[in-house]
PDB file of C-alpha atoms in Angstrom:
ATOM      1  CA  UNK A   1      16.039  14.369  10.057  1.00  0.00           C
ATOM      2  CA  UNK A   2      12.498  16.315   8.920  1.00  0.00           C
ATOM      3  CA  UNK A   3      13.534  19.367   6.485  1.00  0.00           C
ATOM      4  CA  UNK A   4      10.340  21.829   6.132  1.00  0.00           C
ATOM      5  CA  UNK A   5       9.610  22.377   2.361  1.00  0.00           C
ATOM      6  CA  UNK A   6       7.339  24.785   0.692  1.00  0.00           C
ATOM      7  CA  UNK A   7       5.196  22.470  -0.826  1.00  0.00           C
ATOM      8  CA  UNK A   8       4.271  21.280   2.599  1.00  0.00           C
ATOM      9  CA  UNK A   9       4.813  17.398   1.636  1.00  0.00           C
ATOM     10  CA  UNK A  10       6.525  14.968   3.855  1.00  0.00           C
ATOM     11  CA  UNK A  11       7.454  11.553   3.467  1.00  0.00           C
ATOM     12  CA  UNK A  12       7.423   8.888   6.263  1.00  0.00           C
ATOM     13  CA  UNK A  13       9.559   5.918   5.687  1.00  0.00           C
ATOM     14  CA  UNK A  14       8.866   2.313   7.538  1.00  0.00           C
ATOM     15  CA  UNK A  15      11.894   0.214   7.564  1.00  0.00           C
ATOM     16  CA  UNK A  16      11.994  -3.540   6.926  1.00  0.00           C
ATOM     17  CA  UNK A  17      11.955  -6.187   9.210  1.00  0.00           C
ATOM     18  CA  UNK A  18      15.315  -5.715  11.754  1.00  0.00           C
ATOM     19  CA  UNK A  19      16.769  -3.013   9.891  1.00  0.00           C
ATOM     20  CA  UNK A  20      17.533  -0.378  11.485  1.00  0.00           C
ATOM     21  CA  UNK A  21      16.135   3.370  10.529  1.00  0.00           C
ATOM     22  CA  UNK A  22      19.706   3.809   9.577  1.00  0.00           C
ATOM     23  CA  UNK A  23      19.794   2.029   7.031  1.00  0.00           C
ATOM     24  CA  UNK A  24      17.641   4.256   4.938  1.00  0.00           C
ATOM     25  CA  UNK A  25      19.705   7.513   5.339  1.00  0.00           C
ATOM     26  CA  UNK A  26      21.283   8.131   2.420  1.00  0.00           C
ATOM     27  CA  UNK A  27      17.982   8.057   0.449  1.00  0.00           C
ATOM     28  CA  UNK A  28      15.972   9.736   3.608  1.00  0.00           C
ATOM     29  CA  UNK A  29      18.949  12.251   3.178  1.00  0.00           C
ATOM     30  CA  UNK A  30      18.911  13.011  -0.700  1.00  0.00           C
ATOM     31  CA  UNK A  31      15.090  13.399  -0.551  1.00  0.00           C
ATOM     32  CA  UNK A  32      15.310  15.740   2.127  1.00  0.00           C
ATOM     33  CA  UNK A  33      18.186  17.419   0.181  1.00  0.00           C
ATOM     34  CA  UNK A  34      15.641  18.011  -2.784  1.00  0.00           C
ATOM     35  CA  UNK A  35      13.237  20.165  -0.312  1.00  0.00           C
ATOM     36  CA  UNK A  36      10.760  17.679   1.510  1.00  0.00           C
ATOM     37  CA  UNK A  37      10.412  16.879   4.819  1.00  0.00           C
ATOM     38  CA  UNK A  38      11.461  13.304   5.654  1.00  0.00           C
ATOM     39  CA  UNK A  39      11.648  11.175   8.640  1.00  0.00           C
ATOM     40  CA  UNK A  40      12.197   7.353   8.829  1.00  0.00           C
ATOM     41  CA  UNK A  41      10.658   5.570  12.014  1.00  0.00           C
ATOM     42  CA  UNK A  42      12.002   4.019  14.351  1.00  0.00           C
ATOM     43  CA  UNK A  43       9.550   1.196  15.729  1.00  0.00           C
ATOM     44  CA  UNK A  44       9.263  -1.527  18.464  1.00  0.00           C
ATOM     45  CA  UNK A  45      11.867  -4.098  17.990  1.00  0.00           C
ATOM     46  CA  UNK A  46      12.685  -2.969  14.612  1.00  0.00           C
ATOM     47  CA  UNK A  47       9.550  -4.618  13.569  1.00  0.00           C
ATOM     48  CA  UNK A  48       6.787  -2.393  12.068  1.00  0.00           C
ATOM     49  CA  UNK A  49       4.371  -4.722  11.732  1.00  0.00           C
ATOM     50  CA  UNK A  50       3.671  -4.258  14.881  1.00  0.00           C
ATOM     51  CA  UNK A  51       3.887  -0.684  14.992  1.00  0.00           C
ATOM     52  CA  UNK A  52       2.466   0.347  11.550  1.00  0.00           C
ATOM     53  CA  UNK A  53       0.280   3.471  13.361  1.00  0.00           C
ATOM     54  CA  UNK A  54       3.626   5.008  14.219  1.00  0.00           C
ATOM     55  CA  UNK A  55       2.730   7.190  11.151  1.00  0.00           C
ATOM     56  CA  UNK A  56      -0.177   9.212  12.785  1.00  0.00           C
ATOM     57  CA  UNK A  57       2.555  10.485  15.466  1.00  0.00           C
ATOM     58  CA  UNK A  58       4.662  11.447  13.170  1.00  0.00           C
ATOM     59  CA  UNK A  59       1.512  13.408  11.515  1.00  0.00           C
ATOM     60  CA  UNK A  60       0.728  15.418  14.657  1.00  0.00           C
ATOM     61  CA  UNK A  61       3.780  16.406  15.019  1.00  0.00           C
ATOM     62  CA  UNK A  62       3.786  18.517  11.684  1.00  0.00           C
ATOM     63  CA  UNK A  63       0.410  19.946  11.307  1.00  0.00           C
ATOM     64  CA  UNK A  64       1.652  22.222   8.675  1.00  0.00           C
ATOM     65  CA  UNK A  65       2.275  19.373   6.342  1.00  0.00           C
ATOM     66  CA  UNK A  66      -0.756  18.609   3.787  1.00  0.00           C
ATOM     67  CA  UNK A  67       0.417  16.122   2.142  1.00  0.00           C
ATOM     68  CA  UNK A  68       2.038  12.902   2.784  1.00  0.00           C
ATOM     69  CA  UNK A  69       3.864  10.244   1.358  1.00  0.00           C
ATOM     70  CA  UNK A  70       4.322   6.541   3.073  1.00  0.00           C
ATOM     71  CA  UNK A  71       7.653   4.671   2.099  1.00  0.00           C
ATOM     72  CA  UNK A  72       8.154   1.111   3.283  1.00  0.00           C
ATOM     73  CA  UNK A  73      10.703  -1.456   2.663  1.00  0.00           C
ATOM     74  CA  UNK A  74       9.927  -5.118   2.438  1.00  0.00           C
ATOM     75  CA  UNK A  75       7.422  -5.589   5.348  1.00  0.00           C
ATOM     76  CA  UNK A  76       8.164  -1.599   6.087  1.00  0.00           C
ATOM     77  CA  UNK A  77       5.702  -1.829   2.928  1.00  0.00           C
ATOM     78  CA  UNK A  78       3.219  -4.126   4.171  1.00  0.00           C
ATOM     79  CA  UNK A  79       2.484  -1.655   7.314  1.00  0.00           C
ATOM     80  CA  UNK A  80       2.408   1.648   5.114  1.00  0.00           C
ATOM     81  CA  UNK A  81       0.093  -0.047   2.882  1.00  0.00           C
ATOM     82  CA  UNK A  82      -1.835  -1.110   6.473  1.00  0.00           C
ATOM     83  CA  UNK A  83      -2.030   2.710   7.676  1.00  0.00           C
ATOM     84  CA  UNK A  84      -2.618   3.948   3.975  1.00  0.00           C
ATOM     85  CA  UNK A  85      -5.794   1.712   3.869  1.00  0.00           C
ATOM     86  CA  UNK A  86      -6.588   1.942   7.463  1.00  0.00           C
ATOM     87  CA  UNK A  87      -5.961   6.349   7.352  1.00  0.00           C
ATOM     88  CA  UNK A  88      -6.625   7.279   3.861  1.00  0.00           C
ATOM     89  CA  UNK A  89      -9.591   8.869   4.550  1.00  0.00           C
ATOM     90  CA  UNK A  90      -9.006  11.360   7.585  1.00  0.00           C
ATOM     91  CA  UNK A  91      -5.398  11.840   6.960  1.00  0.00           C
ATOM     92  CA  UNK A  92      -3.556  13.495   4.161  1.00  0.00           C
ATOM     93  CA  UNK A  93      -2.018  10.638   2.614  1.00  0.00           C
ATOM     94  CA  UNK A  94      -1.023  11.236  -1.102  1.00  0.00           C
ATOM     95  CA  UNK A  95       1.056   8.011  -1.955  1.00  0.00           C
ATOM     96  CA  UNK A  96       2.296   5.452  -1.013  1.00  0.00           C
ATOM     97  CA  UNK A  97       5.858   4.570  -2.138  1.00  0.00           C
ATOM     98  CA  UNK A  98       6.712   0.645  -1.969  1.00  0.00           C
ATOM     99  CA  UNK A  99       9.966  -0.482  -2.193  1.00  0.00           C
ATOM    100  CA  UNK A 100      10.870  -4.074  -2.460  1.00  0.00           C
ATOM    101  CA  UNK A 101       7.459  -4.863  -0.979  1.00  0.00           C
ATOM    102  CA  UNK A 102       3.692  -5.495  -2.114  1.00  0.00           C
ATOM    103  CA  UNK A 103       0.310  -5.664  -0.417  1.00  0.00           C
ATOM    104  CA  UNK A 104      -2.583  -8.185  -0.125  1.00  0.00           C
ATOM    105  CA  UNK A 105      -6.266  -8.975  -0.701  1.00  0.00           C
ATOM    106  CA  UNK A 106      -5.855  -8.133   3.231  1.00  0.00           C
ATOM    107  CA  UNK A 107      -4.614  -4.327   2.425  1.00  0.00           C
ATOM    108  CA  UNK A 108      -6.858  -4.127  -0.713  1.00  0.00           C
ATOM    109  CA  UNK A 109      -5.876  -1.164  -2.640  1.00  0.00           C
ATOM    110  CA  UNK A 110      -6.913  -0.763  -5.819  1.00  0.00           C
ATOM    111  CA  UNK A 111     -10.174   0.858  -4.917  1.00  0.00           C
ATOM    112  CA  UNK A 112      -8.615   4.439  -3.896  1.00  0.00           C
ATOM    113  CA  UNK A 113      -8.471   5.714  -7.617  1.00  0.00           C
ATOM    114  CA  UNK A 114      -6.866   9.108  -6.243  1.00  0.00           C
ATOM    115  CA  UNK A 115      -3.781   7.483  -3.962  1.00  0.00           C
ATOM    116  CA  UNK A 116      -0.627   7.486  -6.248  1.00  0.00           C
ATOM    117  CA  UNK A 117       1.406   4.616  -5.537  1.00  0.00           C
ATOM    118  CA  UNK A 118       5.245   3.994  -6.813  1.00  0.00           C
ATOM    119  CA  UNK A 119       6.556  -0.108  -7.088  1.00  0.00           C
ATOM    120  CA  UNK A 120      10.095  -0.107  -7.208  1.00  0.00           C
ATOM    121  CA  UNK A 121      11.237  -3.725  -7.422  1.00  0.00           C
ATOM    122  CA  UNK A 122      14.837  -5.431  -8.025  1.00  0.00           C
ATOM    123  CA  UNK A 123      15.759  -8.462 -10.440  1.00  0.00           C
ATOM    124  CA  UNK A 124      17.658 -10.175  -7.902  1.00  0.00           C
ATOM    125  CA  UNK A 125      15.457  -9.605  -5.251  1.00  0.00           C
ATOM    126  CA  UNK A 126      15.440 -13.429  -3.397  1.00  0.00           C
ATOM    127  CA  UNK A 127      12.887 -12.331  -0.938  1.00  0.00           C
ATOM    128  CA  UNK A 128       9.970  -9.609  -2.603  1.00  0.00           C
ATOM    129  CA  UNK A 129      10.644 -11.641  -6.031  1.00  0.00           C
ATOM    130  CA  UNK A 130       9.488 -10.057  -9.379  1.00  0.00           C
ATOM    131  CA  UNK A 131       6.388 -13.035  -9.183  1.00  0.00           C
ATOM    132  CA  UNK A 132       5.694 -11.706  -6.022  1.00  0.00           C
ATOM    133  CA  UNK A 133       5.282  -8.164  -7.086  1.00  0.00           C
ATOM    134  CA  UNK A 134       3.360  -8.495 -10.422  1.00  0.00           C
ATOM    135  CA  UNK A 135       1.221 -11.614  -8.789  1.00  0.00           C
ATOM    136  CA  UNK A 136      -0.475  -8.744  -5.902  1.00  0.00           C
ATOM    137  CA  UNK A 137      -0.251  -5.867  -8.454  1.00  0.00           C
ATOM    138  CA  UNK A 138      -4.528  -6.465  -8.372  1.00  0.00           C
ATOM    139  CA  UNK A 139      -4.230  -4.945  -4.828  1.00  0.00           C
ATOM    140  CA  UNK A 140      -2.602  -1.348  -5.973  1.00  0.00           C
ATOM    141  CA  UNK A 141      -4.755   1.491  -8.189  1.00  0.00           C
ATOM    142  CA  UNK A 142      -4.558   0.979 -11.758  1.00  0.00           C
ATOM    143  CA  UNK A 143      -2.911   4.062 -11.968  1.00  0.00           C
ATOM    144  CA  UNK A 144       0.193   2.783  -9.522  1.00  0.00           C
ATOM    145  CA  UNK A 145       3.564   2.863 -11.417  1.00  0.00           C
ATOM    146  CA  UNK A 146       6.227   0.539 -11.213  1.00  0.00           C
ATOM    147  CA  UNK A 147       9.708   0.398 -11.646  1.00  0.00           C
ATOM    148  CA  UNK A 148      12.390  -2.577 -12.242  1.00  0.00           C
ATOM    149  CA  UNK A 149      15.562  -2.043 -11.054  1.00  0.00           C
ATOM    150  CA  UNK A 150      17.915  -4.167 -13.163  1.00  0.00           C
ATOM    151  CA  UNK A 151      20.899  -5.827 -11.265  1.00  0.00           C
ATOM    152  CA  UNK A 152      19.519  -4.910  -8.102  1.00  0.00           C
ATOM    153  CA  UNK A 153      18.927  -6.996  -4.880  1.00  0.00           C
ATOM    154  CA  UNK A 154      16.374  -6.633  -1.809  1.00  0.00           C
ATOM    155  CA  UNK A 155      19.309  -5.723   1.004  1.00  0.00           C
ATOM    156  CA  UNK A 156      20.310  -2.648  -1.179  1.00  0.00           C
ATOM    157  CA  UNK A 157      17.031  -0.894  -0.955  1.00  0.00           C
ATOM    158  CA  UNK A 158      18.426   0.711   2.700  1.00  0.00           C
ATOM    159  CA  UNK A 159      22.341  -0.303   3.236  1.00  0.00           C
ATOM    160  CA  UNK A 160      22.646  -2.452   5.535  1.00  0.00           C
ATOM    161  CA  UNK A 161      24.765  -5.345   4.114  1.00  0.00           C
ATOM    162  CA  UNK A 162      23.800  -8.614   2.674  1.00  0.00           C
ATOM    163  CA  UNK A 163      20.538 -10.539   3.515  1.00  0.00           C
ATOM    164  CA  UNK A 164      20.108 -14.093   4.663  1.00  0.00           C
ATOM    165  CA  UNK A 165      18.024 -15.907   1.209  1.00  0.00           C
ATOM    166  CA  UNK A 166      19.149 -12.429  -1.157  1.00  0.00           C
ATOM    167  CA  UNK A 167      20.470 -13.083  -4.256  1.00  0.00           C
ATOM    168  CA  UNK A 168      23.545 -11.266  -5.195  1.00  0.00           C
ATOM    169  CA  UNK A 169      23.230  -7.729  -6.414  1.00  0.00           C
ATOM    170  CA  UNK A 170      25.317  -6.982  -9.876  1.00  0.00           C
ATOM    171  CA  UNK A 171      25.042  -2.798  -9.271  1.00  0.00           C
ATOM    172  CA  UNK A 172      26.648  -1.630  -6.553  1.00  0.00           C
ATOM    173  CA  UNK A 173      24.444  -0.158  -3.268  1.00  0.00           C
ATOM    174  CA  UNK A 174      24.979   2.979  -4.150  1.00  0.00           C
ATOM    175  CA  UNK A 175      23.824   2.906  -8.043  1.00  0.00           C
ATOM    176  CA  UNK A 176      20.983   1.136  -6.394  1.00  0.00           C
ATOM    177  CA  UNK A 177      20.310   3.956  -3.530  1.00  0.00           C
ATOM    178  CA  UNK A 178      20.784   6.645  -6.191  1.00  0.00           C
ATOM    179  CA  UNK A 179      18.109   4.686  -9.122  1.00  0.00           C
ATOM    180  CA  UNK A 180      15.912   4.807  -6.094  1.00  0.00           C
ATOM    181  CA  UNK A 181      16.055   8.108  -5.615  1.00  0.00           C
ATOM    182  CA  UNK A 182      15.844   9.673  -8.648  1.00  0.00           C
ATOM    183  CA  UNK A 183      12.660   6.818  -9.494  1.00  0.00           C
ATOM    184  CA  UNK A 184      11.190   8.113  -6.317  1.00  0.00           C
ATOM    185  CA  UNK A 185      11.767  12.309  -7.185  1.00  0.00           C
ATOM    186  CA  UNK A 186      10.463  11.718 -10.247  1.00  0.00           C
ATOM    187  CA  UNK A 187       7.269  10.344  -8.773  1.00  0.00           C
ATOM    188  CA  UNK A 188       7.431  12.843  -6.136  1.00  0.00           C
ATOM    189  CA  UNK A 189       7.406  15.667  -9.128  1.00  0.00           C
ATOM    190  CA  UNK A 190       5.060  13.713 -11.469  1.00  0.00           C
ATOM    191  CA  UNK A 191       2.271  12.774  -9.041  1.00  0.00           C
ATOM    192  CA  UNK A 192       1.587  15.714  -6.252  1.00  0.00           C
ATOM    193  CA  UNK A 193      -1.740  16.967  -6.916  1.00  0.00           C
TER     194      UNK A 193
END
């Protein structure tokens, strides 16, 4: 659902493993309504880890976009971090937004000081736990913004129903989505160069 904006900023969303891109439609449409070009990747077998370079294809389709943010949920965040690490110097990647996700020493981004990073994680996430997020923050730039969603869980970073291994959320799916959207927009507004 691309939607050109006057600031030439685009966002590319990497879905979580085995999650249909449509699960991120509400998030994507709200960001597009705010004026950003937003596209959610359709990846092979719904496993972005095997298609992590797909963002490059999208970037080629929109040469007018001067600044890109990669967004990834869960395993999609790993793919987004991988693409960022391998392409930061060659592409106009301004930032990375991790949704219930983290990177590790294999995709260490800590030395990319001018990369804007937002990590949104949830209190009741049974898959990407608070401990996972915080113990891997050393692989992100020091200026990374962290935001905890109280009462949120893993599956509600998309709208696809319950997920095995996750914990029950206290927040409704729409309330969690709205907090994610608000946090993302605040980050984009304050970190765009």
